[in-house]
Amino acid sequence: MSNPSMRVLPAFAWHVSHLLSFRHDGRGLPRPGSSVLVLMVGLKLALTCLVISLLMPEVGLFSGFVKSLLAVVALYACATVSRQFYAFSGYLLLWLGVDVGLLGLNLVVDHVPEAFITTCYAWGLSAFIVLLIRAASYNDKNTS
């Protein structure tokens, strides 16, 4: 029997790299209502708390958690209103990748500048918007 993480990690890396390079159209992302999506929301919020406590302690853990939770709810609402549910899955994968990358970078360097952290999250938000547009055009093409 093979180790499940040996299948999950390459898929995670592929999705995150395609999301960050604006080449993802939403195919293959977890479906709405799946248990994987709930797990990803929990993991995203936990990693956010870890990033805040390690890299941005001045923000405050509670304040950062609430802001992250509001962002999750707002982007879920955006994906729901636009009927591009896969964009929300993409957002979660994307932010998990960004958080893991920032935590890994923190292990290598003494201090990660806040401007760099902000840039990473801005890039992630841009990728979410592009995924919304690409997923919409992909779905329009398949339904017509």
Coordinates of C-alpha atoms in Angstrom, one line a residue:
M1 CA 0.0 0.0 0.0
S2 CA 1.3 3.4 -0.9
N3 CA 1.4 6.3 1.5
P4 CA -1.6 8.7 0.8
S5 CA 0.6 11.7 1.4
M6 CA 2.7 10.7 -1.6
R7 CA -0.4 11.3 -3.8
V8 CA -1.7 14.4 -2.0
L9 CA 1.5 16.4 -1.8
P10 CA 2.2 16.4 -5.6
A11 CA -1.4 17.3 -6.3
F12 CA -1.3 20.1 -3.7
A13 CA 1.9 21.4 -5.3
W14 CA 0.5 21.2 -8.8
H15 CA -2.7 23.1 -7.9
V16 CA -0.9 25.8 -5.9
S17 CA 1.7 26.4 -8.6
H18 CA -1.1 26.7 -11.3
L19 CA -3.1 29.0 -9.1
L20 CA -0.2 31.3 -8.3
S21 CA 0.8 31.4 -12.0
F22 CA -2.8 32.2 -13.0
R23 CA -3.0 29.1 -15.2
H24 CA -5.8 27.2 -13.2
D25 CA -9.4 27.0 -14.5
G26 CA -10.9 25.3 -11.4
R27 CA -10.9 21.7 -12.7
G28 CA -10.0 19.1 -10.1
L29 CA -10.5 21.3 -7.0
P30 CA -12.6 19.9 -4.1
R31 CA -16.4 20.2 -4.6
P32 CA -18.6 22.3 -2.4
G33 CA -20.0 20.5 0.6
S34 CA -17.2 17.9 0.6
S35 CA -15.5 17.0 3.9
V36 CA -12.2 17.9 2.3
L37 CA -13.4 21.5 2.0
V38 CA -14.3 21.6 5.7
L39 CA -10.9 20.2 6.5
M40 CA -9.2 22.8 4.3
V41 CA -11.1 25.7 6.1
G42 CA -10.0 24.4 9.5
L43 CA -6.4 23.9 8.3
K44 CA -6.4 27.4 6.7
L45 CA -7.6 29.0 9.9
A46 CA -5.1 27.0 12.0
L47 CA -2.2 28.0 9.7
T48 CA -3.3 31.6 9.8
C49 CA -3.1 31.6 13.5
L50 CA 0.4 30.0 13.3
V51 CA 1.6 32.6 10.8
I52 CA 0.2 35.5 12.9
S53 CA 1.8 34.2 16.1
L54 CA 5.2 33.6 14.5
L55 CA 5.5 36.3 11.8
M56 CA 3.1 39.1 12.9
P57 CA 2.6 39.0 16.7
E58 CA 1.8 42.7 16.7
V59 CA -1.5 42.0 14.9
G60 CA -2.8 39.9 17.8
L61 CA -4.0 36.4 17.5
F62 CA -7.7 37.0 18.1
S63 CA -7.8 40.0 15.8
G64 CA -5.9 38.1 13.0
F65 CA -8.2 35.0 13.4
V66 CA -11.3 37.2 13.2
K67 CA -10.0 38.9 10.1
S68 CA -9.1 35.6 8.5
L69 CA -12.5 34.2 9.3
L70 CA -14.2 37.2 7.8
A71 CA -12.1 36.8 4.6
V72 CA -13.1 33.2 4.3
V73 CA -16.8 34.1 4.7
A74 CA -16.5 37.0 2.3
L75 CA -14.7 35.0 -0.4
Y76 CA -17.1 32.1 0.0
A77 CA -20.0 34.5 -0.5
C78 CA -18.3 35.9 -3.6
A79 CA -17.8 32.5 -5.1
T80 CA -21.4 31.5 -4.2
V81 CA -22.9 34.7 -5.7
S82 CA -20.8 34.3 -8.9
R83 CA -21.7 30.5 -8.9
Q84 CA -18.0 29.7 -9.2
F85 CA -17.7 27.4 -6.2
Y86 CA -14.4 26.0 -7.3
A87 CA -12.9 29.4 -6.9
F88 CA -13.4 29.0 -3.1
S89 CA -11.6 25.7 -3.1
G90 CA -8.8 27.3 -5.1
Y91 CA -8.7 30.2 -2.6
L92 CA -8.2 27.7 0.3
L93 CA -5.5 25.8 -1.5
L94 CA -3.8 29.0 -2.5
W95 CA -3.7 30.4 1.0
L96 CA -2.6 27.1 2.4
G97 CA 0.3 27.2 0.0
V98 CA 1.1 30.8 0.8
D99 CA 1.0 30.1 4.6
V100 CA 3.1 27.0 4.3
G101 CA 5.6 28.9 2.1
L102 CA 5.8 31.8 4.6
L103 CA 6.3 29.4 7.5
G104 CA 9.0 27.6 5.5
L105 CA 10.7 30.9 4.7
N106 CA 10.6 31.8 8.4
L107 CA 12.6 28.7 9.1
V108 CA 15.3 29.8 6.7
V109 CA 15.6 33.5 7.4
D110 CA 15.6 35.4 10.7
H111 CA 12.8 37.8 9.8
V112 CA 10.2 37.9 7.0
P113 CA 9.4 41.6 6.2
E114 CA 5.8 42.5 6.6
A115 CA 5.8 44.1 3.1
F116 CA 6.7 40.7 1.7
I117 CA 3.9 39.0 3.6
T118 CA 1.5 41.6 2.3
T119 CA 2.7 41.1 -1.2
C120 CA 2.2 37.3 -0.9
Y121 CA -1.4 37.8 0.2
A122 CA -2.1 40.4 -2.4
W123 CA -0.8 38.0 -5.1
G124 CA -3.0 35.3 -3.7
L125 CA -6.1 37.6 -3.9
S126 CA -5.2 38.4 -7.5
A127 CA -5.0 34.7 -8.2
F128 CA -8.4 34.2 -6.6
I129 CA -9.9 36.9 -8.9
V130 CA -8.3 35.4 -12.0
L131 CA -9.6 31.9 -11.0
L132 CA -13.1 33.3 -10.7
I133 CA -12.9 34.7 -14.2
R134 CA -11.2 31.6 -15.7
A135 CA -13.6 29.2 -14.0
A136 CA -16.6 31.3 -15.3
S137 CA -15.3 31.3 -18.9
Y138 CA -14.5 27.6 -18.6
N139 CA -18.1 26.8 -17.3
D140 CA -19.7 29.1 -20.0
K141 CA -17.8 27.3 -22.7
N142 CA -18.9 23.9 -21.4
T143 CA -22.6 24.9 -21.0
S144 CA -23.0 26.4 -24.4

